mmCIF file of C-alpha atoms in Angstrom:
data_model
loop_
_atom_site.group_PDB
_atom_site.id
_atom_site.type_symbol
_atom_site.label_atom_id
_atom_site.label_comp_id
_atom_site.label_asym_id
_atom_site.label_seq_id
_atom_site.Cartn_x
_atom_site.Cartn_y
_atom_site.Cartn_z
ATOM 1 C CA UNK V 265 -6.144 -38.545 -82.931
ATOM 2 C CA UNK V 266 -6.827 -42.329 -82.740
ATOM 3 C CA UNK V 267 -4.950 -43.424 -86.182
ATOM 4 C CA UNK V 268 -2.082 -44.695 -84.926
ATOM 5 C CA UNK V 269 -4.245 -47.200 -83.702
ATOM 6 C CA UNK V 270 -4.618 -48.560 -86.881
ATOM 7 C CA UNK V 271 -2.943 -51.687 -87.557
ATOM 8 C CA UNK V 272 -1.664 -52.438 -91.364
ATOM 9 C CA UNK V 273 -3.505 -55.888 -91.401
ATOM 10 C CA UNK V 274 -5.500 -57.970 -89.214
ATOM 11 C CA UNK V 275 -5.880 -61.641 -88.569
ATOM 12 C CA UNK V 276 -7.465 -63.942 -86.675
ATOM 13 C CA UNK V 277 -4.232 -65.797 -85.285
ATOM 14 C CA UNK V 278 -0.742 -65.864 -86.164
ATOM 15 C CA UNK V 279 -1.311 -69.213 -88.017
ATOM 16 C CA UNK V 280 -2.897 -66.755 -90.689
ATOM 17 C CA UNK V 281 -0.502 -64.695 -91.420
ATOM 18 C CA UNK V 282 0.708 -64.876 -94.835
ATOM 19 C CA UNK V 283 4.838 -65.155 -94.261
ATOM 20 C CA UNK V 284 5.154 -65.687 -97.764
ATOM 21 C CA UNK V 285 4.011 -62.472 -98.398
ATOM 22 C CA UNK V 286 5.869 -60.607 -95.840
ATOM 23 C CA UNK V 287 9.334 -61.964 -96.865
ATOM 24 C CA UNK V 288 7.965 -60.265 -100.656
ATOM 25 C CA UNK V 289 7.329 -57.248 -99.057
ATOM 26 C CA UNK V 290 11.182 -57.348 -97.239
ATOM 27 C CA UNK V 291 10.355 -58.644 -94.004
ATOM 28 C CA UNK V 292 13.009 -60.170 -92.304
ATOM 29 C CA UNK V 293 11.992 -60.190 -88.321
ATOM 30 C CA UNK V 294 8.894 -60.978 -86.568
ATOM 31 C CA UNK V 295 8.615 -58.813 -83.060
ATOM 32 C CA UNK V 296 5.628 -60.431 -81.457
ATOM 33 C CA UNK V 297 4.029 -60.488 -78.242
ATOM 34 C CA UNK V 298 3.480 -63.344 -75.671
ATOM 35 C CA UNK V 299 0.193 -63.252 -73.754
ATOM 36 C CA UNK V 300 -2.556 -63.556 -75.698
ATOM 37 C CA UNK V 301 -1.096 -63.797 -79.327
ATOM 38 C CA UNK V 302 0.955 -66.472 -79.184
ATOM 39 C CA UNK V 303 -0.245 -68.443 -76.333
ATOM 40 C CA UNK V 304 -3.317 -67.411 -73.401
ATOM 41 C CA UNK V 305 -1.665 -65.384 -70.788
ATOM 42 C CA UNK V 306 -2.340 -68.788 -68.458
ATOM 43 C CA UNK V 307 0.073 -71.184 -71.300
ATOM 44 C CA UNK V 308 2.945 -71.419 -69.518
ATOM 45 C CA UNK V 309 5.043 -73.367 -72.364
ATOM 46 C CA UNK V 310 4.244 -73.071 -76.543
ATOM 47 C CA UNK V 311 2.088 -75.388 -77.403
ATOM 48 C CA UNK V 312 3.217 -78.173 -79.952
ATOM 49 C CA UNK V 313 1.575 -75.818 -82.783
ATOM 50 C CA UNK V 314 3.254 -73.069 -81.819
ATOM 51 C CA UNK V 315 6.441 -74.669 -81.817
ATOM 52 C CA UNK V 316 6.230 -75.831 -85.254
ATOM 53 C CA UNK V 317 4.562 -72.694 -86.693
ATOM 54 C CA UNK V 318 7.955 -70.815 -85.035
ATOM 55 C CA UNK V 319 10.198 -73.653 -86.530
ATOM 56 C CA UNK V 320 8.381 -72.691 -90.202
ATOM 57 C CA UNK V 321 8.979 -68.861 -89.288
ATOM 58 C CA UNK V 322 12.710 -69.586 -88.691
ATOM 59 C CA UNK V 323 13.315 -72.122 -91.609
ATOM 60 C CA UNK V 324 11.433 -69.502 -94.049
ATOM 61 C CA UNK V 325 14.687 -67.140 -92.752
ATOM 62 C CA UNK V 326 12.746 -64.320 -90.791
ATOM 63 C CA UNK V 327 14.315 -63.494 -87.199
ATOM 64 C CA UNK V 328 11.509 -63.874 -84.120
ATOM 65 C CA UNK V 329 12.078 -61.690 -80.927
ATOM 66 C CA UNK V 330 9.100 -61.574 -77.948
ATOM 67 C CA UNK V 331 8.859 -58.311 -76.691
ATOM 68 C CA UNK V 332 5.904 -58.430 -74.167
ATOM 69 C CA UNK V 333 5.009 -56.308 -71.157
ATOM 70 C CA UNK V 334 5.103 -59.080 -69.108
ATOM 71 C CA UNK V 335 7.910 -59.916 -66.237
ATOM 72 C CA UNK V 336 11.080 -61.220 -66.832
ATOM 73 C CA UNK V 337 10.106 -64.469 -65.404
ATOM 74 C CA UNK V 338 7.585 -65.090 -67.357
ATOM 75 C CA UNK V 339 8.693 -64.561 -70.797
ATOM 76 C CA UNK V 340 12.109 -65.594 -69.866
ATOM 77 C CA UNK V 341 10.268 -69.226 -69.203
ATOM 78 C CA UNK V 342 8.411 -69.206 -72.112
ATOM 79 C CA UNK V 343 11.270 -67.865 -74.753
ATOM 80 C CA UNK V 344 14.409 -69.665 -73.060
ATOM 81 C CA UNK V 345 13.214 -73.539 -74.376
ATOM 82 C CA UNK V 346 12.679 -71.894 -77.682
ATOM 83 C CA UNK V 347 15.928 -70.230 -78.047
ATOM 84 C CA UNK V 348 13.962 -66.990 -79.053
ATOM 85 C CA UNK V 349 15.806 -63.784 -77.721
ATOM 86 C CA UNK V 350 13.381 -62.094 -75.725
ATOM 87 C CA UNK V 351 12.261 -58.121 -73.848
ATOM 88 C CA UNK V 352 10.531 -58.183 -70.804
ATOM 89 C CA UNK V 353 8.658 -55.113 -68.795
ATOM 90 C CA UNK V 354 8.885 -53.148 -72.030
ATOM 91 C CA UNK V 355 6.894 -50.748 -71.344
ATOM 92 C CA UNK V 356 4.542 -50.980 -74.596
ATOM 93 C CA UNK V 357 3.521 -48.777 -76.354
ATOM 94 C CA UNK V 358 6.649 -46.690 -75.455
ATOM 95 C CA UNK V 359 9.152 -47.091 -78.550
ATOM 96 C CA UNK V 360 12.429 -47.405 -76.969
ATOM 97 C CA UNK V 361 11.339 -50.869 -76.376
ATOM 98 C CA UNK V 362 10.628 -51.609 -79.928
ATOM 99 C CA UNK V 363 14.252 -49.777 -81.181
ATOM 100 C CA UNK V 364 15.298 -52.010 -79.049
ATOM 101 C CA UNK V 365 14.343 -55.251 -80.229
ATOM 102 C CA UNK V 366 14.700 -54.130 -84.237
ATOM 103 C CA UNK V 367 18.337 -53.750 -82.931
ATOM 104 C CA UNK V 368 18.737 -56.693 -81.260
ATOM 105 C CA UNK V 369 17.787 -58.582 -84.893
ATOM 106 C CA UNK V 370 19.972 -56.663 -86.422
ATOM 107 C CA UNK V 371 17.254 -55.417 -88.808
ATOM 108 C CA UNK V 372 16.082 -51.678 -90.291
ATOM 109 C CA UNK V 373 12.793 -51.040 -88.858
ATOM 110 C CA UNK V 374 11.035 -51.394 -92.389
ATOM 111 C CA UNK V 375 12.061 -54.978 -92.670
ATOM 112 C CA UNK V 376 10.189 -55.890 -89.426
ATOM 113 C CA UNK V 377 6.490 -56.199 -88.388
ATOM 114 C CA UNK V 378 4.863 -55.985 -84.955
ATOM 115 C CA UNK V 379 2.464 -58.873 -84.488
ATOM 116 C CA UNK V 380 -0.167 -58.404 -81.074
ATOM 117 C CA UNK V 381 -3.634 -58.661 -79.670
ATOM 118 C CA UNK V 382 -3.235 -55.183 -78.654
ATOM 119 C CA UNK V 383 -3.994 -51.789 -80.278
ATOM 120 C CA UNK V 384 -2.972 -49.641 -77.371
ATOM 121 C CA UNK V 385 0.363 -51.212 -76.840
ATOM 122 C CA UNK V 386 0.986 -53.622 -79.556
ATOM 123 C CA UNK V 387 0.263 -51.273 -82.511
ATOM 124 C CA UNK V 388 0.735 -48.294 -81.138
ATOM 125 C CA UNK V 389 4.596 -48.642 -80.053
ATOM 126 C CA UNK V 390 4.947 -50.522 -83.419
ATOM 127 C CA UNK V 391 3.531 -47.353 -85.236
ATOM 128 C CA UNK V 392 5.729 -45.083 -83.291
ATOM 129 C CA UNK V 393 8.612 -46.472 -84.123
ATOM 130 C CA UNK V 394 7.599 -46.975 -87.892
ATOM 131 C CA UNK V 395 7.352 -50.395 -88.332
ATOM 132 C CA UNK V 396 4.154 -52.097 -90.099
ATOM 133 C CA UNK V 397 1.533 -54.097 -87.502
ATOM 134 C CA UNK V 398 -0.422 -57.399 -87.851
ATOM 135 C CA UNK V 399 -3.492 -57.454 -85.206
ATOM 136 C CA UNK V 400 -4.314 -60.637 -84.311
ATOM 137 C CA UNK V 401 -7.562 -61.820 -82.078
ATOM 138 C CA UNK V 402 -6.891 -61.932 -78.588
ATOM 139 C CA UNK V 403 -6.842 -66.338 -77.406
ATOM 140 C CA UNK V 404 -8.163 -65.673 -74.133
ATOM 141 C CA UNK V 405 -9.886 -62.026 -72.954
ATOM 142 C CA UNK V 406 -10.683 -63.669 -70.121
ATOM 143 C CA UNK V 407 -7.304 -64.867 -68.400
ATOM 144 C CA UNK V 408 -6.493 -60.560 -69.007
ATOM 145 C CA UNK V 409 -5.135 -58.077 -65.932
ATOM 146 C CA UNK V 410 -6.678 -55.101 -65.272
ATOM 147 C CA UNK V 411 -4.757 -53.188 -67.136
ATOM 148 C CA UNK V 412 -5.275 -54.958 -70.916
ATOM 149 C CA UNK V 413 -8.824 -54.727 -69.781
ATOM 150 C CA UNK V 414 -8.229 -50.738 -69.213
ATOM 151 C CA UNK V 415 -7.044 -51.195 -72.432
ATOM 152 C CA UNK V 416 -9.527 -52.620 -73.813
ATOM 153 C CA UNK V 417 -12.225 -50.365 -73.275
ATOM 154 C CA UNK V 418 -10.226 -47.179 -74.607
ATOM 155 C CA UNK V 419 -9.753 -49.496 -77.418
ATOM 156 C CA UNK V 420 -13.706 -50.018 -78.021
ATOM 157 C CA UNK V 421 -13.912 -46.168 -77.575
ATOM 158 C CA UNK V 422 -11.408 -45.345 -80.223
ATOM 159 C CA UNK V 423 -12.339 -47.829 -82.286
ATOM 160 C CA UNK V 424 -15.807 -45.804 -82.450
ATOM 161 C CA UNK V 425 -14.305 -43.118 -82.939
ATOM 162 C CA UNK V 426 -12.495 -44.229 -85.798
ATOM 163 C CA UNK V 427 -15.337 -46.206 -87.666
ATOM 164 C CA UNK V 428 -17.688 -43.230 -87.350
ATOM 165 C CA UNK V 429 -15.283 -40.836 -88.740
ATOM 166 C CA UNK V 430 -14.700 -43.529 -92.203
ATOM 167 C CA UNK V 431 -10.727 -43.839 -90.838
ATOM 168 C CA UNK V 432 -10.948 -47.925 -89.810
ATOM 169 C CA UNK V 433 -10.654 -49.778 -92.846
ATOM 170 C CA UNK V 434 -11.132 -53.248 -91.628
ATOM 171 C CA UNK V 435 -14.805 -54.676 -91.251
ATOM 172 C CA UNK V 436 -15.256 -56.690 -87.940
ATOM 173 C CA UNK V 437 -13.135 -59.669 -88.648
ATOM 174 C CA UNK V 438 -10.860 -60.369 -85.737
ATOM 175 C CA UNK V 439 -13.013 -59.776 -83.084
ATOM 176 C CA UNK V 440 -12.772 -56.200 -83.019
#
């Protein structure tokens, strides 16, 4: 029931994700979220790491689009300085959303990997629309909404579930 909750790797940040493997394996676009994988939900702008991780992301030749739940407002403020195409209110984990942005890079959806803090939105809209997932630790649990903290505890419950019936293959790293 729960194992399309399961992410195809986890780490602790996006700073540790291996790029050079992913362009190996074909990947050509990075769909990531905002709040709470690339900055706190509270970080209005990138912070100066962020921008130059992104810059590395780019010059390495992968695409970057946000696709966040968030409103248009904010992820149109944070995207717009970066020049980084960006989908609002998208309705995660539904998988239009996530057709959507694969599109948008002009991409196949097996040359592009969902990067989140989220298993119930995040990973699951990346899984249903079969693309590979990166889990990363959430920055800040406590700047989250109600609703990621909704989330969050069907996440601890599944994630129960999963480790007591052998299907989570990860040990705790990233928070989890």
């Amino acid at each position: 029931m729960f194992k399309r909750l399961i992410p195809d790797q986890i780490v602790n940040t996006v700073y540790d994700i291996d790029l050079k493997a992913l362009k190996a394996r074909g990947v050509k676009g990075i769909i990531t979220d905002l709040d709470n994988t690339l900055v706190s939900a509270r970080t209005p702008l990138a912070t100066p790491k962020l921008v130059a991780w992104l810059d590395s992301v780019r010059d390495m030749g992968f695409k970057v689009i946000i696709l966040s739940n968030n409103n248009s407002r904010r992820v149109k403020s944070f995207a717009a300085p970066l020049g980084i195409p960006y989908i609002p209110a998208a309705r995660k984990p539904t998988s239009s959303a996530f057709n959507e942005a694969v599109r948008q890079l002009g991409l196949k959806p097996e040359q592009a990997v969902v990067v989140g803090d989220q298993l119930m939105t995040d990973v699951l809209g990346g899984r249903r629309a079969g693309l590979k997932t990166i889990l990363v630790t959430p920055i800040a649990r406590g700047e989250e909404g109600w609703g990621t903290r909704i989330n969050r505890m069907i996440e601890r419950i599944a994630l129960r579930s999963l480790r007591r019936k052998g299907h989570w293959p990860f040990d705790n790293k990233g928070g989890r």
